[in-house]
XYZ file of C-alpha atoms in Angstrom:
508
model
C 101.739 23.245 136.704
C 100.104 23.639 139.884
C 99.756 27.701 139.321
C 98.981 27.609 135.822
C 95.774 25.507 136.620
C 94.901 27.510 139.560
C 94.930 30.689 137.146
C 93.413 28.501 134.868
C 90.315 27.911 137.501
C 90.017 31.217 138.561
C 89.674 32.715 134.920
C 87.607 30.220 133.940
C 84.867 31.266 136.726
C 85.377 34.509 135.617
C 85.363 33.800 131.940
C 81.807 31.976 132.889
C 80.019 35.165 134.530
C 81.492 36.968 131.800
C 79.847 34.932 129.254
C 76.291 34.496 130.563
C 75.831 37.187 132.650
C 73.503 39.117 129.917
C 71.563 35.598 129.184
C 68.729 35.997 131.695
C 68.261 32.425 131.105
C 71.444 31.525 132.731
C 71.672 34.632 135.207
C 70.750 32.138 138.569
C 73.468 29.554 137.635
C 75.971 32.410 138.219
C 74.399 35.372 140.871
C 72.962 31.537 142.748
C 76.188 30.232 143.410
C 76.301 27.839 146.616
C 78.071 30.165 149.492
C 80.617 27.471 150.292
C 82.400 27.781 146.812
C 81.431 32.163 146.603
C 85.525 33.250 147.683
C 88.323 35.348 146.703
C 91.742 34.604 145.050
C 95.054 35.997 143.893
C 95.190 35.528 140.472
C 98.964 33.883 140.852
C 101.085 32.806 143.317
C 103.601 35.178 142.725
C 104.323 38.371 140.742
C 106.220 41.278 141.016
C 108.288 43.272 138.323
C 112.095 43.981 137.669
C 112.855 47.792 136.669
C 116.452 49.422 135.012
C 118.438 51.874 137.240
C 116.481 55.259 135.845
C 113.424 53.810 136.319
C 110.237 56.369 136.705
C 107.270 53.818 137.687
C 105.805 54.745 140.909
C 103.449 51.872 141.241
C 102.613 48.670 140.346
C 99.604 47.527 139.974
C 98.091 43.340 139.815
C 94.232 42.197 139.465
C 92.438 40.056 142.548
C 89.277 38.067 141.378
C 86.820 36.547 142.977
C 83.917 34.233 141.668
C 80.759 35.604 141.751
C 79.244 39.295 140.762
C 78.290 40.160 143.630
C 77.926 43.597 145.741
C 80.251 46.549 146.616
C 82.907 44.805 149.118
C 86.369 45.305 150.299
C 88.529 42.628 151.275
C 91.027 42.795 153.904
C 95.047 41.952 152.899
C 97.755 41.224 155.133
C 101.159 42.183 154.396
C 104.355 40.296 155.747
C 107.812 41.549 155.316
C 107.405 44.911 153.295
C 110.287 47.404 153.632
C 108.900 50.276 154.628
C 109.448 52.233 151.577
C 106.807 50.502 149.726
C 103.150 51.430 150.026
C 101.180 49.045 150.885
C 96.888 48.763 150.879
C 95.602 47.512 153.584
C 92.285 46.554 151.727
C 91.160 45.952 147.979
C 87.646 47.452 146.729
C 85.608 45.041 144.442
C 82.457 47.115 142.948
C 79.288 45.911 142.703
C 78.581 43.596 139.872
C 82.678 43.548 138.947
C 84.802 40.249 139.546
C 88.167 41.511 138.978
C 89.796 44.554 141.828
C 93.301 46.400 141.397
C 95.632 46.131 143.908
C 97.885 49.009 143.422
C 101.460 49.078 145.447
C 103.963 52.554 145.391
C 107.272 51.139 144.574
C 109.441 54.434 144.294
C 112.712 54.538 145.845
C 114.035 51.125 145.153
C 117.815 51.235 145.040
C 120.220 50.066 141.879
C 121.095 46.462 142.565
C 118.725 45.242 145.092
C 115.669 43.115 145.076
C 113.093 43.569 147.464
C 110.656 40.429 148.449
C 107.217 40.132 150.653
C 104.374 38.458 150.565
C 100.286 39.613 150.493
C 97.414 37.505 151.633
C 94.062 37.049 152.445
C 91.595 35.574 155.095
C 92.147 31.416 154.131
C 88.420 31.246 155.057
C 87.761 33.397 152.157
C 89.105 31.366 149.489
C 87.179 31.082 146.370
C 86.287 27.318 146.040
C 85.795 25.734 142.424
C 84.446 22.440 142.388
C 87.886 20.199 143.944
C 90.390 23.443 142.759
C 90.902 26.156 145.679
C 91.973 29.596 145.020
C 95.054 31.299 146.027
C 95.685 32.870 149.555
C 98.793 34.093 149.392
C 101.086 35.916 146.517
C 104.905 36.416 146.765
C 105.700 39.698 144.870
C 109.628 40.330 144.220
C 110.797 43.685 142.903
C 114.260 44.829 142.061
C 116.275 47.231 140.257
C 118.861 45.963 137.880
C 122.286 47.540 137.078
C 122.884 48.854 133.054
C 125.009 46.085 132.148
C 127.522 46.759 129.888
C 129.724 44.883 127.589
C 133.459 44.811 128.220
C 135.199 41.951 126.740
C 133.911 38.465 125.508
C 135.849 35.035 127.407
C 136.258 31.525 126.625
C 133.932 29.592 129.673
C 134.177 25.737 130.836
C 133.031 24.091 133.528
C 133.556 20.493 134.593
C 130.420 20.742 135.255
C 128.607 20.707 131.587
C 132.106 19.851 130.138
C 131.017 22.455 127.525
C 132.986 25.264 126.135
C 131.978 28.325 124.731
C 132.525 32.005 124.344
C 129.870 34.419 126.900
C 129.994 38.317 126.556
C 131.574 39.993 129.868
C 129.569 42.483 131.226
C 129.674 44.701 134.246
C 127.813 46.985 136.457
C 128.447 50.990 135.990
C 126.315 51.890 138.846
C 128.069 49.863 141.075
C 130.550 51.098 143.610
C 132.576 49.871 146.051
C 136.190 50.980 146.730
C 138.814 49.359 144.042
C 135.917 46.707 142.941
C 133.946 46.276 139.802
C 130.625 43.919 139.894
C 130.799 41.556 136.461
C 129.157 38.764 135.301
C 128.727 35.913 132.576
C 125.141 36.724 131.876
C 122.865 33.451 131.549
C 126.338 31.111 132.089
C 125.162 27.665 132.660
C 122.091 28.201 130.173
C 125.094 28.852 127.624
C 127.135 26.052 128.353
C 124.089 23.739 128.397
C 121.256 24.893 127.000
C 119.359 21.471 127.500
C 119.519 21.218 130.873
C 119.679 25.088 132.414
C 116.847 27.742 131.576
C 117.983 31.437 130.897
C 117.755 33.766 133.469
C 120.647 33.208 135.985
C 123.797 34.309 135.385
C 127.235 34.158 137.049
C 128.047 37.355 139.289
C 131.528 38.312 140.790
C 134.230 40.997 141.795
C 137.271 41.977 139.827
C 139.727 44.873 140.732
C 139.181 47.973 138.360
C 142.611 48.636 137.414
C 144.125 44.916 137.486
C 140.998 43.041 136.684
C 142.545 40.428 139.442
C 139.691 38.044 141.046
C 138.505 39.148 144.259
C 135.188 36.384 145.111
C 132.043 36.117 143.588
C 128.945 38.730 144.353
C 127.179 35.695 146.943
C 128.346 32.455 148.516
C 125.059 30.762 146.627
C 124.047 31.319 143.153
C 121.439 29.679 141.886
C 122.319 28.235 138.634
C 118.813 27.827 136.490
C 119.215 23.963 136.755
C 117.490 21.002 138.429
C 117.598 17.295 138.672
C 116.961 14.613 141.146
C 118.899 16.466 144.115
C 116.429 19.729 143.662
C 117.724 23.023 142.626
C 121.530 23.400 141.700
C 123.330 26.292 142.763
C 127.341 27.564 142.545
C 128.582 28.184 146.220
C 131.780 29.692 146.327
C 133.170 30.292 149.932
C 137.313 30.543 150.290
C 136.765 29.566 154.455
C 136.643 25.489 152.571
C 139.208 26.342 151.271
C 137.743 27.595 148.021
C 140.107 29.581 145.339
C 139.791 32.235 142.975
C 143.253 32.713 140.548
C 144.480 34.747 137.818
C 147.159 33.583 135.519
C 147.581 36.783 132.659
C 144.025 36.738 131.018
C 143.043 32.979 132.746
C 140.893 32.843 135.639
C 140.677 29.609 137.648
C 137.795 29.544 140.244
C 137.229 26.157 142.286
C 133.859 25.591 144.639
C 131.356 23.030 144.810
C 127.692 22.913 143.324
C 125.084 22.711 146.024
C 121.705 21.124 145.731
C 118.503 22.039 148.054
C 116.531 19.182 147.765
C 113.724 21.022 146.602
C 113.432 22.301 150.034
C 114.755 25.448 152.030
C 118.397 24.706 152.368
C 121.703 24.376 150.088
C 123.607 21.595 150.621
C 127.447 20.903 149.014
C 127.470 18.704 146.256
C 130.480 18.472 143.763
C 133.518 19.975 143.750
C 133.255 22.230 141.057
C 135.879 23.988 138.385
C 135.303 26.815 136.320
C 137.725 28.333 134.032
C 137.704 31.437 131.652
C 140.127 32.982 129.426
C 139.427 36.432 128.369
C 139.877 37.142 124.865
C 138.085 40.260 123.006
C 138.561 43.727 125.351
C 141.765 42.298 127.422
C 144.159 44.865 128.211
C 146.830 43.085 130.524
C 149.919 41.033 130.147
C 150.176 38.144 127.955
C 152.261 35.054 128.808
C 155.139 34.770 125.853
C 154.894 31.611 123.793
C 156.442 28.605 124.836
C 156.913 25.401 123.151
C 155.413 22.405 125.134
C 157.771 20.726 127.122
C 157.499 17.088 127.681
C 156.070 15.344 131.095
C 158.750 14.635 133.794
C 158.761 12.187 136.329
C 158.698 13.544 139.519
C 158.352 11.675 143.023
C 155.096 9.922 142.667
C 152.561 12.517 141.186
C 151.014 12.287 137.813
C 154.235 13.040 136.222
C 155.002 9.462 136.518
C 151.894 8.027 134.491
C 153.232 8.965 130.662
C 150.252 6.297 129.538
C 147.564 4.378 129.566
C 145.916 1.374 128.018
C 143.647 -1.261 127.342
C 141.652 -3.474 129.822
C 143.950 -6.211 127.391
C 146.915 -4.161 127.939
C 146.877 -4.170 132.289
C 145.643 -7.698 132.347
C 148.523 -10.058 133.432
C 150.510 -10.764 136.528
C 152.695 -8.168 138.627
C 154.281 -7.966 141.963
C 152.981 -5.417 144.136
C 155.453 -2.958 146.090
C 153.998 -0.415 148.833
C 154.649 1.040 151.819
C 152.784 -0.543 154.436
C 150.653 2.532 155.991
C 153.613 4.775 154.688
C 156.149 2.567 156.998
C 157.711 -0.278 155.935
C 157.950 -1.846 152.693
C 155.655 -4.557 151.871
C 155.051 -6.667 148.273
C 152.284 -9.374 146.976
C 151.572 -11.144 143.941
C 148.518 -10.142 141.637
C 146.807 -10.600 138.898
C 144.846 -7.713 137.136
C 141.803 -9.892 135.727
C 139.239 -7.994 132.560
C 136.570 -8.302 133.271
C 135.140 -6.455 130.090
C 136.361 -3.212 128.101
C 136.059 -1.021 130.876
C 136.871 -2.914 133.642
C 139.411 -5.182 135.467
C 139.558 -6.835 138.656
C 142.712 -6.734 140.826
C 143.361 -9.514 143.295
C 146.213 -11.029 145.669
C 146.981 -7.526 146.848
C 145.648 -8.115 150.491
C 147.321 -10.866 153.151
C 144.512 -11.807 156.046
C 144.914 -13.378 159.156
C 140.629 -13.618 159.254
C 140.676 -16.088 156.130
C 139.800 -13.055 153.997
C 138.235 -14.698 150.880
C 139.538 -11.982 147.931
C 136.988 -11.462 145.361
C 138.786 -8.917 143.567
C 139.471 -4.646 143.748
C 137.289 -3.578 140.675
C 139.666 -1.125 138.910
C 137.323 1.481 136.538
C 138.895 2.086 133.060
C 138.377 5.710 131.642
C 140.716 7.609 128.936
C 142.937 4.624 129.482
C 143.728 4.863 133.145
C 142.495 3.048 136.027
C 140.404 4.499 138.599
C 140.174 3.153 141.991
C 136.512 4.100 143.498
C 135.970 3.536 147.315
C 133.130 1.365 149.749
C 133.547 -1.729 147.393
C 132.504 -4.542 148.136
C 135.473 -6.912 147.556
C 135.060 -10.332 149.165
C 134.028 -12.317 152.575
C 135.590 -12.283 155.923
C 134.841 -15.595 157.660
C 135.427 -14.336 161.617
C 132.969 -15.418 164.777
C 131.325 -18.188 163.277
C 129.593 -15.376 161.036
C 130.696 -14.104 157.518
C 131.003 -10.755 156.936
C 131.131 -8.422 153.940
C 134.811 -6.704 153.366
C 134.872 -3.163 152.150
C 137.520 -1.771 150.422
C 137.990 2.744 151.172
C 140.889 4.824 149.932
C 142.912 5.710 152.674
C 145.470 8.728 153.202
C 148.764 7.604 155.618
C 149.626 10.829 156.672
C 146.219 11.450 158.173
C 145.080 8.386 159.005
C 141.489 9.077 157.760
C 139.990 6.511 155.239
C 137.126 7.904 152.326
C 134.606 6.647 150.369
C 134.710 9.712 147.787
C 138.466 9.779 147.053
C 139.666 7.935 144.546
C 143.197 6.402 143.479
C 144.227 6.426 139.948
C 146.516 4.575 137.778
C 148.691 4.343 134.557
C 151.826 2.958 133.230
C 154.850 4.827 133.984
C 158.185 4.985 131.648
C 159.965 1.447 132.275
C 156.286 -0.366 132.321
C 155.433 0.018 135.765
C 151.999 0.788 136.639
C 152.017 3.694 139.471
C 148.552 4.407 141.668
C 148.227 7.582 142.844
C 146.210 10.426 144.363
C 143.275 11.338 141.929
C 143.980 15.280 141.636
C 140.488 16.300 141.878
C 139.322 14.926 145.169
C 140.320 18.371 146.665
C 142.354 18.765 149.673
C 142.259 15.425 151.346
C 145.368 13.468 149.614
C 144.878 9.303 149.743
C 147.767 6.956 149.051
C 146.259 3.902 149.374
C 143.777 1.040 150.185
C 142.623 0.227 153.182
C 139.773 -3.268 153.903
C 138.043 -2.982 156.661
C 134.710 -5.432 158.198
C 132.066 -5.050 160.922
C 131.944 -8.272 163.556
C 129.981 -8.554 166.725
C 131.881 -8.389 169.668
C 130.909 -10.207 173.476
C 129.597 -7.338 174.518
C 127.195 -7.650 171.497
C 128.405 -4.428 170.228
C 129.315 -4.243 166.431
C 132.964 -3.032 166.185
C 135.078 -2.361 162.928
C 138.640 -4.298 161.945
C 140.939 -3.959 159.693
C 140.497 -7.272 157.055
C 144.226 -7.208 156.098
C 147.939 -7.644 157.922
C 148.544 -4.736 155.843
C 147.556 -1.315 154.262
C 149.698 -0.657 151.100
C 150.313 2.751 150.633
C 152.338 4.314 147.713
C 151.235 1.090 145.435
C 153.575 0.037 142.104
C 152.984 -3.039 139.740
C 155.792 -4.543 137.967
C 154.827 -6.808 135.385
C 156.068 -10.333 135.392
C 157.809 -9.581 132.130
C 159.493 -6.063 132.238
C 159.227 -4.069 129.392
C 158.856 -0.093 128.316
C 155.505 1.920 128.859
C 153.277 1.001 126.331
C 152.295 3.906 123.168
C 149.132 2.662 123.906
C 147.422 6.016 125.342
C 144.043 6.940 124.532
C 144.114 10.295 125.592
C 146.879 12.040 127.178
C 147.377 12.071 130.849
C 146.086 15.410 131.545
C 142.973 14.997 129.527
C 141.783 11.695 131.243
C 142.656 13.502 135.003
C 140.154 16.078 133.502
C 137.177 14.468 131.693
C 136.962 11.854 134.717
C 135.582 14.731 137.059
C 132.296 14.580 135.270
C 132.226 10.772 134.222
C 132.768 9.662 137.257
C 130.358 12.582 139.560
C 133.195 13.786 141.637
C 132.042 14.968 144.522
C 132.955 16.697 147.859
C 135.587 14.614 149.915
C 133.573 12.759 152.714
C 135.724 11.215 155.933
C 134.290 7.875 156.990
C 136.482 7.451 159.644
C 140.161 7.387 161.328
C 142.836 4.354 161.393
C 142.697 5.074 165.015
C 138.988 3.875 165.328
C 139.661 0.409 164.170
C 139.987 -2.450 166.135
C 142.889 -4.619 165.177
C 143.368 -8.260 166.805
């Protein structure tokens, strides 16, 4: 809004002289304007034109007001960044009586696929002043030459991002050449997916190989995405040095990077892990995997295969014994009792022994698609040490690394013979956690805050068995799969963050 009411200032001075400037009566309320408000000003605060790859334009032209009629002037403009093939004026001419100038720029020899920013300006001190409303200084003008993009196939897009799925024309760039490489893109991608909350305009740029069409990286490490929110500007980053993928599977391609925010401000920032997945459909001309009938879910080791269902906040609630590995050593067990709290919620207590008179109040375990999701830097009780009482948090912790997160999350379901199994959460990238880890903050002599570990244990590798042993429940909700899936954007995934190592802690 703040440029459409400048332009809306500036045109209304203009508009004004234009109006009265043949009533004599009113001639001295316009030629009589006080000399502090008498300035120049850009019309917007940015402009600039985009052009197809034959284009013939040699210039481009823009209007500069000012606002009063005065005499014959020119105005001086500073240029900053040009490339050198534009041409650039130095000055713009206002004729006597006239409150609008040309500016005039020679754009020839812009190149297919580039865009080409700078910025013009004038003398701050001879800003046109309206009443409270100043007029511009400064305009950004962006030019650049666009590839002929052309259709070659229509694909099947999702994101975990909108959660959306829909079908976006493939299109790629002719004029572009680069060894074995063809330039393509999902044109407007986002804006497709979810038209309420992207604008139109941006669209999803990357590299394929011409004869194989495999995936080689996308066009940029940042795109910007035509969406905001609270965190600024949204962008796509995709950059395989964190570990960042790009996969083909037949006519499938899997891509997995984060979405970056800037905070309104100059800088992109990681966000969310981020999954994108398209299927090409119309103009394929590869391979295609042979139909298969589904086979069923096998148990294997510890991974997801071993959750076959999920349930109820009614259907966990009850007593269990708890069997783990105690930081991936030793075996340990407790009693607990997984308390619901309401529908999508249940709290889990007895699974941590203290030596600090650790008062439990309860793990809160999050219920989505009928498994339970474990979510880090809870809150989950007192620890009564020094004379002082101090808050116990609760982080997911990984025992081969020894780090601890408060991103990561555990998940849960019932396996086979009724067991419920907690897990690694497979979206929480490459950082795997097996368990649970409480930790507190007490003063020390030395008056220097140090953390402990609030437990005798750390149970890794965590399995309930109910106090009455019977079959998995045919209780699920959604399959296992979907759950794992839909939870990315219920939940806000984000990028894994380390807040610290097992080594760090102080343990009495």
């Amino acid at each position: 809004m703040k440029k459409i009411t400048k332009l809306f200032a500036i045109m209304a001075g203009v508009a004004a002289f234009t109006l009265v400037s043949c009533d004599d009566g009113n001639e001295g309320a316009i030629y009589n304007m006080p000399a502090e408000e008498q300035g120049y000003s850009f019309l917007t605060e940015s402009a600039g034109a985009s052009y197809g790859p034959a284009y013939t334009e040699k210039t481009y032209s823009f209007k500069m007001a000012r606002n009063f009629a005065g005499e014959a002037e020119t105005l001086a403009l500073t240029c900053e960044g040009a490339n050198p093939l534009f041409t650039v004026p130095t000055s713009v001419e206002f004729k006597a009586g006239e409150t609008l100038a040309d500016v005039t720029i020679g754009i020839a020899g812009m190149e297919t696929g580039k865009s080409y920013s700078f910025t013009l300006g004038i003398d701050s001190a001879k800003v046109s002043s309206l009443g409270e409303t100043k007029g511009i200084a400064k305009t950004a003008l962006t030019f650049a030459v666009d590839y002929s993009w052309t259709k070659i196939g229509v694909c099947e897009v999702s994101d975990d991002w909108s959660g959306a799925t829909v079908d976006i024309d493939l299109e790629y760039a002719p004029e572009y050449e680069n060894g074995n490489n063809i330039l393509c893109r999902f044109p407007n991608m986002e804006y497709m997916l979810e038209p309420d909350y992207a604008v139109p305009g941006y669209h999803f740029q990357f590299f394929l190989t011409k004869d194989t069409y495999d995936p080689v990286g996308t066009a940029a490490t940042v795109q910007a995405m035509g969406e905001s929110g609270d965190n600024g500007n949204y962008y796509w980053i995709y950059s395989p040095a964190s570990g960042h993928t790009f996969t083909r599977e037949y006519n499938v391609y899997t891509l997995a990077g984060y979405v970056g925010y800037d905070s309104n401000g100059p800088s992109v920032s990681p966000g969310w892990y981020y999954n994108l997945e398209f299927k090409w459909k119309d103009g394929w001309k590869g391979d295609l995997p042979e139909e298969k009938e589904d086979e069923p879910e096998e148990e294997v080791g510890n991974g997801f295969g071993a959750i076959v269902a999920g349930g109820t906040a009614d259907d966990y609630a009850g007593t269990y014994t708890a069997t783990f590995l105690n930081d991936g050593k030793k075996e340990g067990s407790a009693e607990v009792t997984l308390t619901k709290v309401d529908d999508n919620t249940v709290s889990m207590t007895g699974l941590f022994g203290s030596k600090y008179e650790f008062e439990d109040a309860g793990l809160v375990l999050d219920i989505f698609g009928g498994l339970l999701y474990v979510q880090p830097g809870q809150v989950i009780g007192k620890n009564k040490y020094a004379d002082e009482v101090y808050e116990v948090y609760a982080f997911t912790y990984s025992s081969e690394t020894g780090y601890y997160y408060d991103e990561a999350m555990l998940v849960g379901g019932f396996k086979e013979n009724g067991d419920i199994q907690f897990v690694n959460y497979s979206y929480n990238g490459e950082d795997v956690v097996d368990g649970i880890i409480n930790l507190f903050e007490a003063m020390e002599d030395d008056e220097q805050m140090h953390t402990y570990l609030g437990a005798d244990y750390i149970p890794c590798n965590i399995v309930l068995t109910p106090a009455e042993q019977s079959e998995a429940p045919a209780k699920s909700i959604k399959t296992v799969a979907q759950s794992l899936e839909e939870a990315r954007s219920f939940f806000n995934v984000k990028a894994t963050r380390i807040m610290g190592k097992m080594s760090d802690i102080r343990i009495k």
